[in-house]
Amino acid sequence: MQRTDIANPAYFHKVVDCQYACPAHTPVPEYIRLIAQRRYGDAYMVNWVSNVFPGILGRTCDRPCEPACRRGRVEEGNAPGDGPPLAGSAPLGGRGEAPRGPLQPEPVAICRLKRVAADMKEDVRARMPAIAPRNGKRIACVGAGPASLTVARDLAPLGYEVTVFDEGGKAGGFMRTQIPHFRLPESVIDEETGYILDMGVDFRADQRIGSMKALMAQGWDAIFVGCGAPRGRDLDLPGRQEAAANIHIGIDWLASVSFGHITTIGRRVIVLGGGNTAMDCCRSARRLGGTDVKVIVRSGFEEMKASPWEKEDAQHEGIPIVNYHVPKAFVHENGRLVGMRFEIVRAEYDAQGRRSLVPAGEPEAFFECDAVLVAVGQENAFPWIERDCGIAFDKWGLPVLDAQSFQSTVPNVFFGGDAALGPKNIITAVAHGHEAAVSIDRLLHGESVALRPPPMTNLVSQKMGIHEWSYDNDTSNDLRYKVPWAKAEQALASIRVEVELGFDAATAFKEAQRCLNCDVQTVFSEPACIECDACVDICPMDCITFTENGEEAQLRTRLKAPALNTGQDLYVSGRLKTGRVMVKDEDVCLHCGLCAERCPTGAWDMQKFLLKTTPAGPQARDAHFAQKIAQKEGVPA
């Protein structure tokens, strides 16, 4: 293997698994350390720069960071998950008290620590970016969801005149209309959208854009489409038209609940679908009077698209999930919905592992109901974009875009969020917004949108003494802490009572101490190494080996502890005095610093790696690239 190039930002970025997994590349360990120091405002601003909506995402994020968390890979015999106890076993106020399933490792509660920063921060309005004088360029954003608001957040401080159009009365898009208030209070949305609108953004509420051609004719320098995927899929089954009064499309129904247009529902409710929208529907129905609410899905439970914690939360509120049932018909009597018929199926897999659902040979199932909420998926709808305006669409009805710049076939029209690639999640929409803002800024400065700015990185030693570091490297053995819930009688009585109460300061500190500081890297210097193997002896994870070099596949098998996870790299030194190389398995390293403390020659050092994606603005433009290259090569710019 070749010597690892640790000067390449991509190498250590990949080692910080949580940040690497986050679409917006939020520097997770950095803000978790700040929370442990009770510097909540600082932690909030670190979040805000990357993910724009820390309070919202601290409650609703899909948490791609947590499955990637190293803690889940290196910890053994940890407690079960942090969901509430089973319905009937304990009050919801004691969330996490009842065991569920076998013991398993648990990641750091990254998402809930994000909420801590949002809930406990001081007033941060004075820390928002200064606004540059207007530069004469006008940007139109269609839709006031997370993608459009991120574009506005990035471009307004640079002097662009940003106008955001939305058919709703308030900003937030689907964050406001599709996420129930018991998960996300309106006050949080108002606060975090307000930070952006207060940057001089012109928010045009209650203005639905009806024609792309007409919008183009208004002379905007760039247009960003972030209108989401506003159409819920329907089910064309027998009885659908006759019983239409009691059958609702899930996302439309949630919006009506959010705006207070719907305040009750029948006692017996069936929710069709296995995604997060279905989970929001069933839990909302439970709060609006549904006493017999069930979710029915075609797939197996494990194959449902809903996040695991969303499924658990629904079940722990007494909502059963019935799987392998394919809907066949809505049953009605004189136009009144009385139930649904389902075919029972089972899963079969071919030699390639492809699944198909085949009849189980059992009689059809019938479930009584008074209402059905259809949450079987969402799709894009662009009836307002004329097909002869120059914007090309693919066979699925999605705009044809450049994968990195989000530029459409009309050079000054960009897409992002669900409108770009179909339904995803809030943090992905934020990432799209950042990239589109870079593209718009470069385009309007006459530069290619194909050239993307590299991230800003640094690598700084944490040494404060011979064996002292500027961070706490004492690995906590605590189990993942549980988040308290509101009492059941309060949580289920109102659609507006927030269920999760969040960590208090003491619990937040203890949970933050579980972070392994994966951004503080073990950096090795070959010239200083005397190959005494002291680091090998002290490593608690057996992840350091001095051995003969070789091909990666073969080398992985003869380390002190075989490195089986090929998804994470090996750190390989150059040739040492004996002809051997040092090989470290990055996959299970605790970043505890014991190797550096034990090394008698200082061949190991603990250095904090910080990566920030380069935002729109001067640092993302060609002149800055040329200057950086000139500095690196030692020639005049």
XYZ file of N, CA and C in Angstrom, residues 225-323:
297
model
N -35.860 26.803 -7.798
C -37.142 26.116 -7.572
C -36.957 25.150 -6.406
N -37.611 25.460 -5.309
C -37.556 24.606 -4.123
C -38.945 24.372 -3.571
N -39.853 23.984 -4.471
C -41.277 23.887 -4.100
C -41.664 22.523 -3.565
N -40.683 21.627 -3.343
C -40.991 20.339 -2.752
C -41.628 19.367 -3.721
N -42.156 18.283 -3.156
C -42.902 17.283 -3.918
C -44.328 17.312 -3.387
N -45.143 18.213 -3.910
C -46.392 18.563 -3.232
C -47.565 17.628 -3.461
N -47.381 16.602 -4.260
C -48.540 15.759 -4.573
C -48.381 14.381 -3.950
N -49.347 13.996 -3.141
C -49.338 12.663 -2.552
C -49.952 11.654 -3.509
N -49.379 10.460 -3.538
C -49.911 9.416 -4.414
C -51.237 8.903 -3.867
N -52.127 8.574 -4.796
C -53.436 8.037 -4.434
C -53.460 6.544 -4.743
N -54.515 5.872 -4.340
C -54.720 4.465 -4.655
C -56.019 4.335 -5.439
N -55.909 3.894 -6.673
C -57.083 3.717 -7.520
C -57.609 2.298 -7.316
N -58.439 2.145 -6.301
C -58.985 0.834 -5.947
C -60.511 0.888 -6.006
N -61.154 -0.263 -6.123
C -62.623 -0.281 -6.065
C -63.121 0.404 -4.800
N -64.126 1.252 -4.960
C -64.724 1.950 -3.830
C -64.088 3.295 -3.523
N -62.996 3.635 -4.239
C -62.300 4.883 -3.927
C -63.191 6.097 -4.146
N -63.902 6.145 -5.261
C -64.734 7.298 -5.557
C -65.982 7.343 -4.684
N -66.580 6.182 -4.471
C -67.828 6.142 -3.711
C -67.617 6.576 -2.246
N -66.469 6.198 -1.672
C -66.212 6.502 -0.257
C -65.242 7.663 -0.086
N -65.130 8.511 -1.105
C -64.105 9.558 -1.127
C -64.174 10.499 0.067
N -65.364 10.698 0.625
C -65.504 11.666 1.706
C -64.692 11.286 2.934
N -64.380 10.033 3.087
C -63.656 9.576 4.277
C -62.277 8.994 3.953
N -61.792 9.285 2.752
C -60.461 8.840 2.341
C -59.640 10.081 2.021
N -58.483 10.218 2.651
C -57.701 11.450 2.535
C -56.268 11.128 2.130
N -55.696 11.984 1.296
C -54.278 11.890 0.971
C -53.483 12.401 2.177
N -52.510 11.621 2.633
C -51.839 11.889 3.897
C -51.250 13.278 4.027
N -50.468 13.735 3.021
C -49.808 15.033 3.181
C -50.819 16.177 3.149
N -51.902 16.014 2.378
C -52.937 17.051 2.357
C -53.670 17.096 3.689
N -53.922 15.912 4.241
C -54.609 15.840 5.527
C -53.755 16.456 6.628
N -52.448 16.169 6.634
C -51.565 16.753 7.643
C -51.536 18.266 7.543
N -51.548 18.792 6.315
C -51.565 20.244 6.141
C -52.848 20.837 6.704
N -53.958 20.186 6.458
C -55.239 20.674 6.984
C -55.259 20.634 8.504
N -54.641 19.610 9.082
C -54.535 19.537 10.542
C -53.652 20.663 11.053
N -52.536 20.912 10.371
C -51.607 21.958 10.795
C -52.265 23.326 10.809
N -53.083 23.595 9.809
C -53.741 24.900 9.712
C -55.031 24.979 10.526
N -55.391 23.884 11.187
C -56.594 23.886 12.013
C -57.885 23.682 11.249
N -57.797 23.308 9.960
C -59.002 23.074 9.172
C -59.659 21.747 9.544
N -58.858 20.814 10.037
C -59.371 19.528 10.510
C -58.997 19.391 11.970
N -59.976 19.104 12.807
C -59.727 18.993 14.254
C -60.199 17.669 14.833
N -60.892 16.844 14.039
C -61.367 15.547 14.530
C -61.240 14.512 13.420
N -61.327 13.263 13.809
C -61.345 12.167 12.856
C -62.150 11.032 13.475
N -62.572 10.093 12.640
C -63.355 8.977 13.145
C -62.593 8.134 14.151
N -63.337 7.294 14.862
C -62.726 6.482 15.910
C -61.801 5.427 15.337
N -62.213 4.781 14.225
C -61.412 3.702 13.627
C -60.720 4.238 12.369
N -59.389 4.230 12.403
C -58.611 4.843 11.321
C -57.584 3.844 10.803
N -57.517 3.721 9.469
C -56.461 2.940 8.824
C -55.518 3.908 8.111
N -54.229 3.739 8.340
C -53.214 4.510 7.636
C -52.482 3.557 6.705
N -52.462 3.880 5.420
C -51.795 3.046 4.423
C -50.439 3.661 4.097
N -49.383 2.877 4.227
C -48.048 3.365 3.896
C -47.074 3.119 5.025
N -45.785 3.061 4.677
C -44.773 2.718 5.667
C -43.670 3.739 5.815
N -43.902 4.981 5.374
C -42.882 6.015 5.507
C -43.123 6.909 6.707
N -42.281 7.932 6.854
C -42.424 8.845 7.988
C -43.738 9.622 7.940
N -44.242 9.899 6.735
C -45.536 10.582 6.638
C -46.640 9.727 7.233
N -46.582 8.416 6.983
C -47.578 7.516 7.567
C -47.506 7.534 9.087
N -46.268 7.596 9.631
C -46.124 7.638 11.090
C -46.699 8.946 11.649
N -46.481 10.048 10.954
C -47.059 11.314 11.404
C -48.580 11.281 11.320
N -49.100 10.632 10.284
C -50.551 10.547 10.129
C -51.180 9.748 11.265
N -50.612 8.587 11.559
C -51.245 7.738 12.571
C -51.158 8.372 13.952
N -50.036 9.012 14.259
C -49.905 9.633 15.573
C -50.794 10.865 15.691
N -50.978 11.588 14.577
C -51.892 12.730 14.593
C -53.328 12.260 14.763
N -53.697 11.194 14.047
C -55.052 10.660 14.164
C -55.350 10.223 15.592
N -54.342 9.678 16.244
C -54.506 9.252 17.648
C -54.873 10.425 18.528
N -54.369 11.600 18.205
C -54.606 12.787 19.021
C -55.890 13.511 18.647
N -56.444 13.187 17.485
C -57.679 13.858 17.047
C -58.924 13.017 17.289
N -58.789 11.980 18.088
C -59.971 11.206 18.454
C -59.960 9.771 17.983
N -58.955 9.359 17.238
C -58.876 7.975 16.793
C -58.460 7.072 17.943
N -59.312 6.172 18.332
C -58.990 5.245 19.426
C -58.549 3.888 18.904
N -58.915 3.576 17.655
C -58.491 2.330 17.014
C -57.772 2.712 15.719
N -56.486 3.042 15.852
C -55.682 3.486 14.714
C -54.657 2.404 14.412
N -54.554 2.018 13.149
C -53.555 1.024 12.771
C -52.911 1.416 11.448
N -51.656 1.031 11.300
C -50.906 1.239 10.064
C -50.826 -0.093 9.344
N -51.138 -0.099 8.042
C -51.113 -1.336 7.260
C -50.198 -1.116 6.060
N -49.214 -2.020 5.902
C -48.206 -1.865 4.853
C -48.096 -3.135 4.022
N -47.654 -2.956 2.786
C -47.430 -4.085 1.871
C -46.188 -4.878 2.246
N -45.164 -4.182 2.706
C -43.856 -4.791 2.912
C -43.749 -5.414 4.292
N -42.563 -5.957 4.573
C -42.262 -6.396 5.923
C -41.934 -5.209 6.799
N -41.985 -5.405 8.102
C -41.753 -4.322 9.050
C -40.371 -3.705 8.857
N -39.353 -4.544 8.672
C -37.989 -4.050 8.546
C -37.769 -3.285 7.247
N -38.601 -3.527 6.255
C -38.429 -2.876 4.952
C -39.150 -1.540 4.864
N -39.906 -1.204 5.871
C -40.602 0.081 5.854
C -39.606 1.229 5.751
N -39.993 2.261 5.016
C -39.089 3.389 4.789
C -39.024 4.336 5.984
N -39.948 4.226 6.906
C -39.930 5.112 8.065
C -38.668 4.881 8.886
N -38.176 5.927 9.510
C -37.028 5.804 10.394
C -37.375 4.868 11.550
N -36.418 4.084 12.025
C -36.728 3.117 13.096
C -37.384 3.757 14.307
N -36.903 4.954 14.708
C -37.480 5.591 15.892
C -38.897 6.087 15.633
N -39.219 6.404 14.367
C -40.585 6.827 14.057
C -41.543 5.646 14.214
N -41.123 4.482 13.742
C -41.950 3.289 13.898
C -42.129 2.950 15.382
N -41.038 3.048 16.131
C -41.113 2.739 17.560
C -42.040 3.700 18.286
N -41.930 4.985 17.962
C -42.774 5.969 18.633
C -44.250 5.698 18.374
N -44.578 5.315 17.147
C -45.973 4.991 16.838
C -46.433 3.775 17.627
N -45.630 2.736 17.652
C -46.008 1.531 18.374
C -46.172 1.787 19.861
N -45.294 2.622 20.410
C -45.345 2.877 21.843
C -46.483 3.810 22.235
N -47.163 4.367 21.242
C -48.396 5.094 21.525
C -49.610 4.204 21.270
N -49.365 2.915 21.187
C -50.456 1.958 21.064
C -50.981 1.768 19.663
N -50.166 2.076 18.655
C -50.598 1.967 17.259
C -49.937 0.736 16.638
N -50.690 -0.291 16.310
C -50.096 -1.487 15.713
C -49.732 -1.256 14.250
N -48.707 -1.969 13.789
C -48.306 -1.946 12.387
C -48.510 -3.337 11.819
N -49.411 -3.437 10.847
C -49.771 -4.724 10.230
C -49.039 -4.807 8.891
N -48.169 -5.801 8.727
C -47.383 -5.857 7.492
C -47.822 -7.007 6.596
